[in-house]
mmCIF file of C-alpha atoms in Angstrom:
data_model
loop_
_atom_site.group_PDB
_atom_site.id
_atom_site.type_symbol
_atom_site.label_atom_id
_atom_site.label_comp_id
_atom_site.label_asym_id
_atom_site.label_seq_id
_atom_site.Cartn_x
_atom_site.Cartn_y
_atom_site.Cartn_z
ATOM 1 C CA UNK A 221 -22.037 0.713 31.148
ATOM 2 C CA UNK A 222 -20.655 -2.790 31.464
ATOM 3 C CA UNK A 223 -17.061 -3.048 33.191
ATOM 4 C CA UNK A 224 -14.467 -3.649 30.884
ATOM 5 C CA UNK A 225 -14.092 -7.168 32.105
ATOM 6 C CA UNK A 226 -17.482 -7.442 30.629
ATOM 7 C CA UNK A 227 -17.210 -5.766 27.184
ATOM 8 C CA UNK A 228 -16.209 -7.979 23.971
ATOM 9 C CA UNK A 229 -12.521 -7.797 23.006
ATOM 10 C CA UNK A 230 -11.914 -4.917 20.439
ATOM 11 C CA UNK A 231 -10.136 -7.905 18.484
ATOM 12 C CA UNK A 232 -13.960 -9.609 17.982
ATOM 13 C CA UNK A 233 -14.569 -6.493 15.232
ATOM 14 C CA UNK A 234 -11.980 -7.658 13.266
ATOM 15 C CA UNK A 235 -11.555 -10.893 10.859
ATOM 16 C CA UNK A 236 -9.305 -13.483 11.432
ATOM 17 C CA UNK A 237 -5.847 -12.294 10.744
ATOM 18 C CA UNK A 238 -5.292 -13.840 7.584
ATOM 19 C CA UNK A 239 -1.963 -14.328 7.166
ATOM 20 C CA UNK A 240 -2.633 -17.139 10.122
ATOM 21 C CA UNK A 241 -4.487 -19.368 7.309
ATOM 22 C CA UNK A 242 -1.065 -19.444 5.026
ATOM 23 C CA UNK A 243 1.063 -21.573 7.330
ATOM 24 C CA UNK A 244 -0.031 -25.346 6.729
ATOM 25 C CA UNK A 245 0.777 -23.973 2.977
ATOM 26 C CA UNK A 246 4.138 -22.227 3.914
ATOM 27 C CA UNK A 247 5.551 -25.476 5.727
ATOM 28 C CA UNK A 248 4.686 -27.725 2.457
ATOM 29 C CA UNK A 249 6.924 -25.215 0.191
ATOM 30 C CA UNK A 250 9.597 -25.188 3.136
ATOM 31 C CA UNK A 251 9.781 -28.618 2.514
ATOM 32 C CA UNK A 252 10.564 -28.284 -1.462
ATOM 33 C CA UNK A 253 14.315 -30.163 -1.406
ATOM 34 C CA UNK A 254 15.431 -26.771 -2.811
ATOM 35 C CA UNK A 255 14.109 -24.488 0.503
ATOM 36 C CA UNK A 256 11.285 -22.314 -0.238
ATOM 37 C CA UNK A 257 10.227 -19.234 -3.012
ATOM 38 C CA UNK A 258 8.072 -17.250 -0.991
ATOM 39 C CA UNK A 259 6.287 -14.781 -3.280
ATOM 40 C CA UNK A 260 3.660 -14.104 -0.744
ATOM 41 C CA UNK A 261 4.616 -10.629 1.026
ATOM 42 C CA UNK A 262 5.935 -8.047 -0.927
ATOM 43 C CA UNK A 263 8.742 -7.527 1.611
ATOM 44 C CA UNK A 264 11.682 -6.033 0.166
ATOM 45 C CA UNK A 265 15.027 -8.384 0.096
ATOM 46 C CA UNK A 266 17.405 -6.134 -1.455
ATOM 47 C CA UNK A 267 19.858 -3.819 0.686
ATOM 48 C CA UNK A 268 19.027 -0.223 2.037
ATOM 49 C CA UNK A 269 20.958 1.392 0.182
ATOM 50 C CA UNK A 270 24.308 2.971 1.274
ATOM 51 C CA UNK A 271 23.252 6.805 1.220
ATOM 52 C CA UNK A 272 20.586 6.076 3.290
ATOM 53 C CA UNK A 273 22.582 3.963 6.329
ATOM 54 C CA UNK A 274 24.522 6.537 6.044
ATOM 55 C CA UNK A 275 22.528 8.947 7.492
ATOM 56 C CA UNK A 276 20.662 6.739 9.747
ATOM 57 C CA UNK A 277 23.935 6.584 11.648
ATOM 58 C CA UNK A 278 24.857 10.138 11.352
ATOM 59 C CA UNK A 279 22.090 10.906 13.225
ATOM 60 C CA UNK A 280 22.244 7.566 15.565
ATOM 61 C CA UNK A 281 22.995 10.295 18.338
ATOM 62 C CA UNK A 282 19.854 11.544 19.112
ATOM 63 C CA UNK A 283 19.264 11.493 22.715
ATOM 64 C CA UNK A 284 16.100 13.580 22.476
ATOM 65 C CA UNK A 285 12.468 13.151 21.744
ATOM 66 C CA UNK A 286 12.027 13.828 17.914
ATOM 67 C CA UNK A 287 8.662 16.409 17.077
ATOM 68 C CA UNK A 288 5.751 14.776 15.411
ATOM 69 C CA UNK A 289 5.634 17.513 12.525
ATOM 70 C CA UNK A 290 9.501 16.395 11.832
ATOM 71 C CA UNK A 291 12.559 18.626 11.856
ATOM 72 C CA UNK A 292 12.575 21.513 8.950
ATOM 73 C CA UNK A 293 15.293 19.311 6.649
ATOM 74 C CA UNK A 294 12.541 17.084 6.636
ATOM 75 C CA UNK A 295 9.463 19.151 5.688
ATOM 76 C CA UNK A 296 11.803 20.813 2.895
ATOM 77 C CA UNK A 297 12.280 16.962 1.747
ATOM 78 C CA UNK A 298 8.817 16.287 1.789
ATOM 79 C CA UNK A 299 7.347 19.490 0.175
ATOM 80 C CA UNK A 300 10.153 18.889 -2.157
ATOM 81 C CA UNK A 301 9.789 15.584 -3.105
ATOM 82 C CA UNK A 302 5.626 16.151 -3.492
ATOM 83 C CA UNK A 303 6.496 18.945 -5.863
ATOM 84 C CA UNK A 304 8.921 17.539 -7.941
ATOM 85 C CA UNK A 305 7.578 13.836 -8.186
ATOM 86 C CA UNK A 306 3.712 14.093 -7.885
ATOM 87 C CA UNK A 307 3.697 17.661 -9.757
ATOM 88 C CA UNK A 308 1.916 19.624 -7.297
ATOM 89 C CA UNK A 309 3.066 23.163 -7.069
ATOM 90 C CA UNK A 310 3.704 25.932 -3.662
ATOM 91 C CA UNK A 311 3.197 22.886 -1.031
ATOM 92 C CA UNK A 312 3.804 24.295 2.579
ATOM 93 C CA UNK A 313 5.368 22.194 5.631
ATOM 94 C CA UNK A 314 1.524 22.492 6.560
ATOM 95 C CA UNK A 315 0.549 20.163 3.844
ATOM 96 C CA UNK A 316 2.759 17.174 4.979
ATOM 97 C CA UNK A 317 3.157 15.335 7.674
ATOM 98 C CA UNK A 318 5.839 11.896 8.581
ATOM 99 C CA UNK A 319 3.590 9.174 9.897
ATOM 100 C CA UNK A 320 5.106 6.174 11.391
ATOM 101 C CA UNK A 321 4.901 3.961 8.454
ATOM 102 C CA UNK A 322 1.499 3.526 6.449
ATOM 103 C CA UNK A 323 0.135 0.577 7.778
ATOM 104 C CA UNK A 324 -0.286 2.185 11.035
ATOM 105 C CA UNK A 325 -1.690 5.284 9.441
ATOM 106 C CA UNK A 326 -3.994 3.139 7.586
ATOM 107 C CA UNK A 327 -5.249 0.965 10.542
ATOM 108 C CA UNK A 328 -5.821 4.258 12.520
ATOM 109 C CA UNK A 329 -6.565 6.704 10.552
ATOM 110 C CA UNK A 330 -10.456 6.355 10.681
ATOM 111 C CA UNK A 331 -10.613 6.740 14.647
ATOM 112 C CA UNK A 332 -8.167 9.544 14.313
ATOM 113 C CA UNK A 333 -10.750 11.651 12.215
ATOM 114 C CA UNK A 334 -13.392 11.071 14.898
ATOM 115 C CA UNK A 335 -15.587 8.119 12.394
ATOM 116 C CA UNK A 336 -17.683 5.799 14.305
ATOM 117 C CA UNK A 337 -20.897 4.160 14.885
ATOM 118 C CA UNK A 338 -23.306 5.689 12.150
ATOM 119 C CA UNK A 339 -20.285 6.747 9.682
ATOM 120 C CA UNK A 340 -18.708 4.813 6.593
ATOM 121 C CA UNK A 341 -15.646 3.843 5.193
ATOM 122 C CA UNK A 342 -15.773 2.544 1.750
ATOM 123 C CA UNK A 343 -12.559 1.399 0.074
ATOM 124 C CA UNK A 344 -12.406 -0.660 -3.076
ATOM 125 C CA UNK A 345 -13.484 -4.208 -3.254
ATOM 126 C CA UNK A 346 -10.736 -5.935 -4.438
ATOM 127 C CA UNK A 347 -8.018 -4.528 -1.324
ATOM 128 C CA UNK A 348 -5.767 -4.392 1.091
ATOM 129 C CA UNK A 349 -7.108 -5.640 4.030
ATOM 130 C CA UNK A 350 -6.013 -2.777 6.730
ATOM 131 C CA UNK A 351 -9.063 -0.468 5.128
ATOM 132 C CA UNK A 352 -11.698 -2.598 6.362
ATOM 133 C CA UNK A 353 -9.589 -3.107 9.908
ATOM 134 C CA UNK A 354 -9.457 0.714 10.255
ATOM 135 C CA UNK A 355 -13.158 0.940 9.545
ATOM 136 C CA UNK A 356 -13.803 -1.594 11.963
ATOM 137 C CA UNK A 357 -11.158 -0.471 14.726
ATOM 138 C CA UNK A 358 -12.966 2.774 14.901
ATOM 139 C CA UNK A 359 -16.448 1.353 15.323
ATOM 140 C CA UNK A 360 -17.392 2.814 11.633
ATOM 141 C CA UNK A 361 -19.495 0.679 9.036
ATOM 142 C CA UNK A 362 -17.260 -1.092 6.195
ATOM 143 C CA UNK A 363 -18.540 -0.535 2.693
ATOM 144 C CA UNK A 364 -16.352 -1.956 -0.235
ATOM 145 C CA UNK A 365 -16.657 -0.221 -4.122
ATOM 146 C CA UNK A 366 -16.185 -1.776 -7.168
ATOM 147 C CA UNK A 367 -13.063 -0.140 -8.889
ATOM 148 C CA UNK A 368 -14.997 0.390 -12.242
ATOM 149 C CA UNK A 369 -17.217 2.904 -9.631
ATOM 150 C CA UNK A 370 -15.859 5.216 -11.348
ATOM 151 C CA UNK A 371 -15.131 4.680 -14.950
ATOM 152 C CA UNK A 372 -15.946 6.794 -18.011
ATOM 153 C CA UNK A 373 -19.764 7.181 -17.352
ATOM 154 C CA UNK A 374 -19.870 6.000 -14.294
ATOM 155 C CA UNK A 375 -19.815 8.910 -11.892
ATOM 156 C CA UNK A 376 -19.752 7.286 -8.886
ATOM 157 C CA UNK A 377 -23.231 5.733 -9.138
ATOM 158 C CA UNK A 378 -23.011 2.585 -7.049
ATOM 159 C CA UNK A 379 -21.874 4.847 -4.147
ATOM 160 C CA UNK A 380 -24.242 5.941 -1.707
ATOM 161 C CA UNK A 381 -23.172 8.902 0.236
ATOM 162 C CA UNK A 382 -25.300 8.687 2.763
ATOM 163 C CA UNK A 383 -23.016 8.397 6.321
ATOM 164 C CA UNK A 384 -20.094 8.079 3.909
ATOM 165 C CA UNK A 385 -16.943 10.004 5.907
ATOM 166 C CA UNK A 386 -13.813 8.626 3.893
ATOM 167 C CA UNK A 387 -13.268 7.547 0.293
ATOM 168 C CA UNK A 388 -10.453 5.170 -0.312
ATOM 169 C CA UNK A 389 -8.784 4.903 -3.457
ATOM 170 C CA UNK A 390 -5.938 2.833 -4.455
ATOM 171 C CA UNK A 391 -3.524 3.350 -7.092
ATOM 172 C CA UNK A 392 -1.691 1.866 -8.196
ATOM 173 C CA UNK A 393 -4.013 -1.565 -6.405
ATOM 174 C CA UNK A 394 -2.375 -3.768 -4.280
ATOM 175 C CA UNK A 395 -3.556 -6.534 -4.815
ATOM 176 C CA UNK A 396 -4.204 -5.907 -8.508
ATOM 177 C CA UNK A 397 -1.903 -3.637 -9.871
ATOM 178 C CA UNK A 398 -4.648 -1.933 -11.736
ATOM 179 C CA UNK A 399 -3.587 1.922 -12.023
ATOM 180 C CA UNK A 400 -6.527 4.248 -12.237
ATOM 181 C CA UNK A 401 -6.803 7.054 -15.767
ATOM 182 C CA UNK A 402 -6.880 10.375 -14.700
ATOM 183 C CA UNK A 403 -10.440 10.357 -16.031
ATOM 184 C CA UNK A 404 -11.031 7.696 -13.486
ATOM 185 C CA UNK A 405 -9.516 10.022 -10.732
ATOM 186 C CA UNK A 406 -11.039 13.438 -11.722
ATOM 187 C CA UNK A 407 -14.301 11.464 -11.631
ATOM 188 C CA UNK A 408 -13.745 10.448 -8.041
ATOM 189 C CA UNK A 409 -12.018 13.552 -6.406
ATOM 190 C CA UNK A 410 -15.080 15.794 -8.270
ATOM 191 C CA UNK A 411 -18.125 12.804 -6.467
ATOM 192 C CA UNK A 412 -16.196 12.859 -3.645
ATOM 193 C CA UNK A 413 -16.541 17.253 -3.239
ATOM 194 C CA UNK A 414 -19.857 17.366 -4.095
ATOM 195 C CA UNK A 415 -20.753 14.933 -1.783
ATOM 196 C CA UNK A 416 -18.281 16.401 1.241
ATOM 197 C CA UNK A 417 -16.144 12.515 1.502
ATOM 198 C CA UNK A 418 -12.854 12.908 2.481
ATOM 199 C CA UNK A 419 -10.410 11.304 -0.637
ATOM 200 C CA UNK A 420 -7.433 9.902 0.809
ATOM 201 C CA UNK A 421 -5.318 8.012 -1.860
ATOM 202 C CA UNK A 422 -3.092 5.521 -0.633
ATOM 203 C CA UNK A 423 -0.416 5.958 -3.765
ATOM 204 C CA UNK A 424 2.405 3.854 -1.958
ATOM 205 C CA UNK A 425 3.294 1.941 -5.461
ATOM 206 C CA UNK A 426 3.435 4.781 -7.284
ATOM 207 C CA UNK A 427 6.819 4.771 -8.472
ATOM 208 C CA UNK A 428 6.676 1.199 -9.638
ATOM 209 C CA UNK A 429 4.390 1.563 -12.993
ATOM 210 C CA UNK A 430 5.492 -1.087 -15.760
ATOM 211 C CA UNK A 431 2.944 -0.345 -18.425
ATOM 212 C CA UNK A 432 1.141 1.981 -17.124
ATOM 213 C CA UNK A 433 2.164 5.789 -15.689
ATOM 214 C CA UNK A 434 0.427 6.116 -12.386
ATOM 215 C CA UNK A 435 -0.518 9.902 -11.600
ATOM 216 C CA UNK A 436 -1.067 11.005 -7.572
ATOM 217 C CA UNK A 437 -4.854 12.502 -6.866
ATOM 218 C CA UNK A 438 -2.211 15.800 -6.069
ATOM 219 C CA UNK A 439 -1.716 16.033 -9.666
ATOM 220 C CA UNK A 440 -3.203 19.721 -10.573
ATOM 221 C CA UNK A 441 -4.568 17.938 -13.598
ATOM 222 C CA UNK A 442 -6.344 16.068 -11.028
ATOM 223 C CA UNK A 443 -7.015 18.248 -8.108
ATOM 224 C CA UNK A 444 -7.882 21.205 -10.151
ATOM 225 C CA UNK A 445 -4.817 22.568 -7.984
ATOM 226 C CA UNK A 446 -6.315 22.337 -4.860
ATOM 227 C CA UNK A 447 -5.615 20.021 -2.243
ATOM 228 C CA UNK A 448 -9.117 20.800 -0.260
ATOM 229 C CA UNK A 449 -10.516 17.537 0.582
ATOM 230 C CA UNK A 450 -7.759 15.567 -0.553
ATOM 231 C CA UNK A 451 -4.820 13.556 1.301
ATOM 232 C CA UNK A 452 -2.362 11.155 -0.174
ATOM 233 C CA UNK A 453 -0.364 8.551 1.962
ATOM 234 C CA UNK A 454 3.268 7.908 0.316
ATOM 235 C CA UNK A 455 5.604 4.905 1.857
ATOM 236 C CA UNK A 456 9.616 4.568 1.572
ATOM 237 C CA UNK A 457 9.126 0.719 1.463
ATOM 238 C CA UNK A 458 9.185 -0.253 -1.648
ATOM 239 C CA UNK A 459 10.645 2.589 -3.579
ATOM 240 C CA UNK A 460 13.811 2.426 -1.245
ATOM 241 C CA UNK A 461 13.740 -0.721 0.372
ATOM 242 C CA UNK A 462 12.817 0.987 4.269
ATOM 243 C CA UNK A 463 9.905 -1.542 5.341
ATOM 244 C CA UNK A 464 12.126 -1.944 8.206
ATOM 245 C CA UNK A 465 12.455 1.934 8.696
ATOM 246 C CA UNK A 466 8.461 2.460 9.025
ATOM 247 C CA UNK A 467 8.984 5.874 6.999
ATOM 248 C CA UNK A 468 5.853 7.484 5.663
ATOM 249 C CA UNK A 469 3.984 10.392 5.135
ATOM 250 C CA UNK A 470 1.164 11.963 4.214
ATOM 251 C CA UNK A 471 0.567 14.905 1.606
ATOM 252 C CA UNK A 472 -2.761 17.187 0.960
ATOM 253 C CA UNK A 473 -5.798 19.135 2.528
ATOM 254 C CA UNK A 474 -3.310 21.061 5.186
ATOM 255 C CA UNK A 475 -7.088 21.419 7.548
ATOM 256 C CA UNK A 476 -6.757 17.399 7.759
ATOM 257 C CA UNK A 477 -3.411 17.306 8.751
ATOM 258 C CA UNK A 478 -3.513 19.813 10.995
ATOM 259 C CA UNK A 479 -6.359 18.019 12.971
ATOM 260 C CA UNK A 480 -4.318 14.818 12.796
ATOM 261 C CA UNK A 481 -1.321 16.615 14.017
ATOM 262 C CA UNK A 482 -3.218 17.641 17.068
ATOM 263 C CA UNK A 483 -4.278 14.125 17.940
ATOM 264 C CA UNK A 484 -0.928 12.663 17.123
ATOM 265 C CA UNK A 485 1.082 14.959 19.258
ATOM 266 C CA UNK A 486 -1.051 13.908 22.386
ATOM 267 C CA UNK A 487 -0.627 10.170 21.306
ATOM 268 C CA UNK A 488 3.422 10.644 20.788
ATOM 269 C CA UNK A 489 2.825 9.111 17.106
ATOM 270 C CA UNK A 490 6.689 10.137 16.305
ATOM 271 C CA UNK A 491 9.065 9.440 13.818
ATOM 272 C CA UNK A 492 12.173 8.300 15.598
ATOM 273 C CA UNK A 493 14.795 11.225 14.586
ATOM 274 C CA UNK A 494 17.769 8.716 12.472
ATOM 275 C CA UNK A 495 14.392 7.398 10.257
ATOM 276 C CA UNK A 496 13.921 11.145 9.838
ATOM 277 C CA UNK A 497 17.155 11.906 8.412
ATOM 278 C CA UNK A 498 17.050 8.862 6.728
ATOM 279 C CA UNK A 499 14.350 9.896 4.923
ATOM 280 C CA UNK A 500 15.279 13.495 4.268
ATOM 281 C CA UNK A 501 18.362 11.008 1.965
ATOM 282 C CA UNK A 502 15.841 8.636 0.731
ATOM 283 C CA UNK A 503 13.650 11.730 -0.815
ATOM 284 C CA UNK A 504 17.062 13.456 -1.893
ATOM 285 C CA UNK A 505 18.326 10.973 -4.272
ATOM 286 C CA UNK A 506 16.301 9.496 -7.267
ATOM 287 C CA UNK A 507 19.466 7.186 -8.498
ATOM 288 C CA UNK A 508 18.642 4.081 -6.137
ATOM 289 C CA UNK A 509 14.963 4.305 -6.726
ATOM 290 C CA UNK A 510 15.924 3.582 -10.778
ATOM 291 C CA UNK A 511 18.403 0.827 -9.976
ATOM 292 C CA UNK A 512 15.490 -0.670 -7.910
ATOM 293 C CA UNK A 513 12.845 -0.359 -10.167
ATOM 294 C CA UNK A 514 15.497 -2.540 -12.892
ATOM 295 C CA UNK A 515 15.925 -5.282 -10.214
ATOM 296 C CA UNK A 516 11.939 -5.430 -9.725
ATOM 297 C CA UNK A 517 11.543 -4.876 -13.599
ATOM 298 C CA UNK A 518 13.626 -7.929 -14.602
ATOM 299 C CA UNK A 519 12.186 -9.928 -11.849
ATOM 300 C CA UNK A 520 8.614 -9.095 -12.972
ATOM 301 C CA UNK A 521 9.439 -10.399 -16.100
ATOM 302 C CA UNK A 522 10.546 -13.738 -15.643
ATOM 303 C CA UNK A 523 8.006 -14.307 -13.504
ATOM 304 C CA UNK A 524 5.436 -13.243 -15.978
ATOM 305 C CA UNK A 525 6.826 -15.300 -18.425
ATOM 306 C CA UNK A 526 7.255 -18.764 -16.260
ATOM 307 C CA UNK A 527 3.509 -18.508 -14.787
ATOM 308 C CA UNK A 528 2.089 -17.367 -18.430
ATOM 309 C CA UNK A 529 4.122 -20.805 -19.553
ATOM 310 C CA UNK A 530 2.448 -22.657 -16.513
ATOM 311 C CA UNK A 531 -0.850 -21.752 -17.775
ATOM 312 C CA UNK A 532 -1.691 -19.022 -15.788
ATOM 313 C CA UNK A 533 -3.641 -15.677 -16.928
ATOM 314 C CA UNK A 534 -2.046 -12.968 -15.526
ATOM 315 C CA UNK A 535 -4.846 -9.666 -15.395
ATOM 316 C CA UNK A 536 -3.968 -5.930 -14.478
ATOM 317 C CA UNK A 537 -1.058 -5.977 -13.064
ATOM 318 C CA UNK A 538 0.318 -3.174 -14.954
ATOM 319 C CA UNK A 539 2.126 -1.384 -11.936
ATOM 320 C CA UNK A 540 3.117 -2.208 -7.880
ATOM 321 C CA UNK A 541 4.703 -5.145 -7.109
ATOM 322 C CA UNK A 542 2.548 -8.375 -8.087
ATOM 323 C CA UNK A 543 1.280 -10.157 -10.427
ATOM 324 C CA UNK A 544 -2.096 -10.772 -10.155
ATOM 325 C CA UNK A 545 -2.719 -14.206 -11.673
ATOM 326 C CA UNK A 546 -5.139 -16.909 -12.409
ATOM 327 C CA UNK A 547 -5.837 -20.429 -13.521
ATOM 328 C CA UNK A 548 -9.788 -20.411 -13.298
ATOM 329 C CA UNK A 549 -9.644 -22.010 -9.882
ATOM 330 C CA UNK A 550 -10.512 -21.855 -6.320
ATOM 331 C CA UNK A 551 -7.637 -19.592 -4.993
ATOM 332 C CA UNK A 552 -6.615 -21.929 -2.285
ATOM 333 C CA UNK A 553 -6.200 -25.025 -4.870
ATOM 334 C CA UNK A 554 -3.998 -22.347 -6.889
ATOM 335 C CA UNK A 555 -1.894 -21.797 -3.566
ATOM 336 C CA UNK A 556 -1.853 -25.304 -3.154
ATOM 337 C CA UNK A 557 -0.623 -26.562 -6.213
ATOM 338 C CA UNK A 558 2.205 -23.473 -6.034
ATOM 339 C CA UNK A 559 3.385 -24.933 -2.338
ATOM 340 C CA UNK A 560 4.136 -28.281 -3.764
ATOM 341 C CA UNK A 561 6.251 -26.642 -6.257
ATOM 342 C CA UNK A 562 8.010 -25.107 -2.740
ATOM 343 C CA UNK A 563 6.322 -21.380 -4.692
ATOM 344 C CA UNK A 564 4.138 -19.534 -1.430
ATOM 345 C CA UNK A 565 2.076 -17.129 -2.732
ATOM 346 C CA UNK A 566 -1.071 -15.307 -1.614
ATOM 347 C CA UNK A 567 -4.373 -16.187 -2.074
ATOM 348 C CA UNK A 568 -6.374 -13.430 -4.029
ATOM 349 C CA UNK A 569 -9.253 -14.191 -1.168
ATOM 350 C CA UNK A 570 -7.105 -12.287 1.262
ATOM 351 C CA UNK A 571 -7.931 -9.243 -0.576
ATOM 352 C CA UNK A 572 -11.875 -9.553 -0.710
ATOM 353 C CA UNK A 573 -14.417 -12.133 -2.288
ATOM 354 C CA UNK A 574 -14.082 -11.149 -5.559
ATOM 355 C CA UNK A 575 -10.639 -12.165 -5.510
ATOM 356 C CA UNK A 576 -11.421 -15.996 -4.770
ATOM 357 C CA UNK A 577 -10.241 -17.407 -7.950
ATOM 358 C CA UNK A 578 -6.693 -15.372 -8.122
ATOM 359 C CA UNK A 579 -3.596 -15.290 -6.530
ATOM 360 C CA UNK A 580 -0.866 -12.608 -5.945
ATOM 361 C CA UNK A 581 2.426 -13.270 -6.910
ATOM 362 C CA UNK A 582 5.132 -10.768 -5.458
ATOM 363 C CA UNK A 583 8.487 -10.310 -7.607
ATOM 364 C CA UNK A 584 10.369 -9.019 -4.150
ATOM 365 C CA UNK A 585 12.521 -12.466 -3.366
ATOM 366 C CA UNK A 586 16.383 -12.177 -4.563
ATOM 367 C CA UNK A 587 17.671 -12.917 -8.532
ATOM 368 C CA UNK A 588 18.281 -16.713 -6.964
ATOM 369 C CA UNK A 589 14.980 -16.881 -5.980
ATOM 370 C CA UNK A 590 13.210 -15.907 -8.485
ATOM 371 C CA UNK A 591 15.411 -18.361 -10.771
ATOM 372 C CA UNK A 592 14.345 -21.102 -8.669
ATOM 373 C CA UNK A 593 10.365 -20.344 -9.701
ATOM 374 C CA UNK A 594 10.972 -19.829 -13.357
ATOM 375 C CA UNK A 595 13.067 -23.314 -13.106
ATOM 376 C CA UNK A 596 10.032 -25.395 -11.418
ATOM 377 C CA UNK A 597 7.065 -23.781 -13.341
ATOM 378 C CA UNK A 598 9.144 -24.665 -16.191
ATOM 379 C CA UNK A 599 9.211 -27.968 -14.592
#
C-alpha cells in the first residue's frame, strides 16, 4: 500500500463544489444600485422563533457531554411528532434517532452502512447534490434514477438491482418540488423489498406542500405498517427556521438505526444538549410552523406571478421551497440575465444534467426582498 503522502486526495472523488461557479454571477447582482435578491439558497431569513430560544437558553447550562441517542424528553418528542405528523402508529425511542443536521447525515450516511467499492447508490436524477457526494465519499458507485422510475406501470424497471445497497427518494424534490403519489411510493418501498435496497426518504420539505399533500414513506398506507427496510431523514430547517441549529433526525427500520447508533457513538456524532431541548420545543408546538408556512406561501406567490409575467414557465414545483423555472435556455444564460436584474438564483445544472435548461428560484429572502424581484421582473 502506497503511503498516504502518495494516495490521491479523498477530495479528487468528488465534483467541483458547485456553489464555487456562482460567484462571478453573485458579484454582478451585488452590484444592482438596489443591493442584491439572492434567491439562490434556501436559507431561512426569518427569526427562530421565541419558544424555541427559549429553551435553547434554558438549557445553555450544560456542562456535560450530551448522549448520541438524545435525552428521553427528546425521544418522546420525536416518537411523538412521527406519530402524530407522518401517521405512523406504536413508534419506540428505538426507531429514531437526532443526527447532527441532515446534510451531514446525508454526506455520510453511505460509509456509515459499510457501502463501498462494488456497491451502489442510486438517488434521483434531477437532485440534491450531497447523494452523489455520499456515494462517492464512501468509495460506492453513483447511479442516478429518473423520478418517473416509478410511476403507474412503471415498477421500477429502469433500475437494476444488481450491487444496488441504498435507494434514495426525495419528496417532496429539492430541486423540483415534485411530490411523489402514494402510488408512486408504494411502488418503490414494495421494488425496493423484493429486491433487499435499503429506502431511505429524505422528506425534509414535507411540511411545505402548496398544491400538493406530501405523505412520508412511514405512512402505514405506505409502509404496509412496517418500518422494515425503511428510514426517513426529517430536518428543523425549514419548518422552524433552525438551519443554524443543525437539528435532525431520522425515523424507521429500528435494525438500521441501531447499527448507525453503534458507529455514531464511537465517532461522538452528538447533538449538542440546548439544540436538543430546542428541538424537544420545536416538535412541541405546531403554531409557528403555520405562521411560517403563510410567510413562505405569500412569498411563493408573488414570485410565481412576477417570473410567470417575465416569461418564465414555472414546472412542478408544487411543494418545498422553490420554484423550479424555465425560459427554454441554457441555465447559466437564465442566471445571467437574473444577475443583471441584481436576482441570484441557482442554476438547475447544479442539480444534475437534466436540469441544464432550468433554474431554482428560492422564496426564503425577507417581504422587502422579495418586493424588490417582483418590482424588476416587472421592470
Amino acid at each position: 500500500m502506497p503511503p498516504v503522502s502518495a494516495r490521491l486526495p479523498v477530495s479528487d472523488r468528488l465534483p467541483v463544489f458547485p456553489w464555487d461557479r456562482l460567484e462571478p454571477y453573485k458579484a454582478t447582482a451585488a452590484a444592482h444600485p438596489d443591493g442584491i435578491v439572492d434567491l439562490s439558497v434556501g436559507t431561512p431569513v426569518d427569526p427562530v422563533p421565541e419558544l424555541i430560544r427559549t429553551a435553547l437558553a434554558d438549557a445553555s447550562d450544560s456542562p456535560g457531554y450530551p448522549t448520541v441517542w438524545g435525552t428521553a424528553a427528546l425521544r418522546d418528542a420525536l416518537t411523538g411528532w412521527v406519530e402524530r405528523r407522518l401517521g405512523a402508529a406504536g413508534v419506540a425511542h428505538t426507531q429514531v434517532l437526532p443526527v447532527v443536521g441532515s446534510k451531514e447525515l446525508v454526506a455520510s450516511l453511505p460509509a456509515q452502512l459499510g457501502l463501498g467499492p462494488g456497491d451502489r447508490v442510486a438517488f434521483p436524477r434531477l437532485a440534491y447534490p450531497t447523494y452523489e457526494v455520499g456515494a462517492r465519499l464512501a468509495g460506492a458507485e453513483p447511479m442516478p434514477y429518473d423520478t418517473e422510475t416509478f410511476a403507474a406501470g412503471a415498477g421500477g424497471t429502469e433500475l437494476d438491482p444488481a450491487g444496488l445497497k441504498l435507494l434514495w427518494l426525495n419528496s417532496p424534490s429539492n430541486p423540483t418540488g415534485r411530490v411523489l403519489s402514494g402510488d408512486e411510493l408504494r411502488a418503490a418501498v414494495a421494488w425496493a423489498r423484493a429486491h433487499g435496497v435499503l429506502v431511505v426518504s429524505d422528506e425534509c420539505y414535507l411540511e411545505l406542500g402548496w398544491e400538493a399533500d406530501p405523505v412520508s414513506v412511514l405512512h402505514p398506507e405506505i409502509s404496509g405498517g412496517s418500518f422494515e427496510g425503511l428510514v426517513a431523514v426529517h430536518s428543523l430547517s425549514k419548518r422552524s427556521n433552525l438551519a443554524g441549529y443543525r437539528a435532525a433526525f431520522l425515523a424507521g427500520d429500528e435494525a438500521v438505526l441501531g447499527e448507525l447508533l453503534k458507529i455514531r457513538k464511537h465517532g461522538g456524532m452528538m447533538v449538542p444538549a440546548p439544540v436538543q431541548a430546542a428541538t424537544v420545543a420545536a416538535l412541541g408546538d405546531d403554531k409557528h410552523v403555520t405562521e411560517q408556512r403563510e410567510r413562505y406561501e405569500r412569498r411563493r406567490a408573488a414570485l410565481r406571478s412576477a417570473l410567470l409575467g417575465h416569461g418564465f414557465r414555472i414546472e412542478h414545483s408544487e411543494a418545498s421551497l422553490y420554484l423550479w423555472a424555465t425560459r427554454d435556455e441554457p441555465c447559466w444564460d437564465t442566471v445571467g440575465a437574473l444577475a443583471e436584474l441584481g436576482i441570484l438564483v441557482a442554476p438547475g445544472e447544479f442539480y444534475g444534467a437534466a436540469g441544464e435548461r432550468h433554474v431554482r428560484v428560492a422564496f426564503t429572502a425577507t417581504d422587502e426582498r422579495v418586493e424588490a424581484a417582483v418590482r424588476r421582473l416587472a421592470g
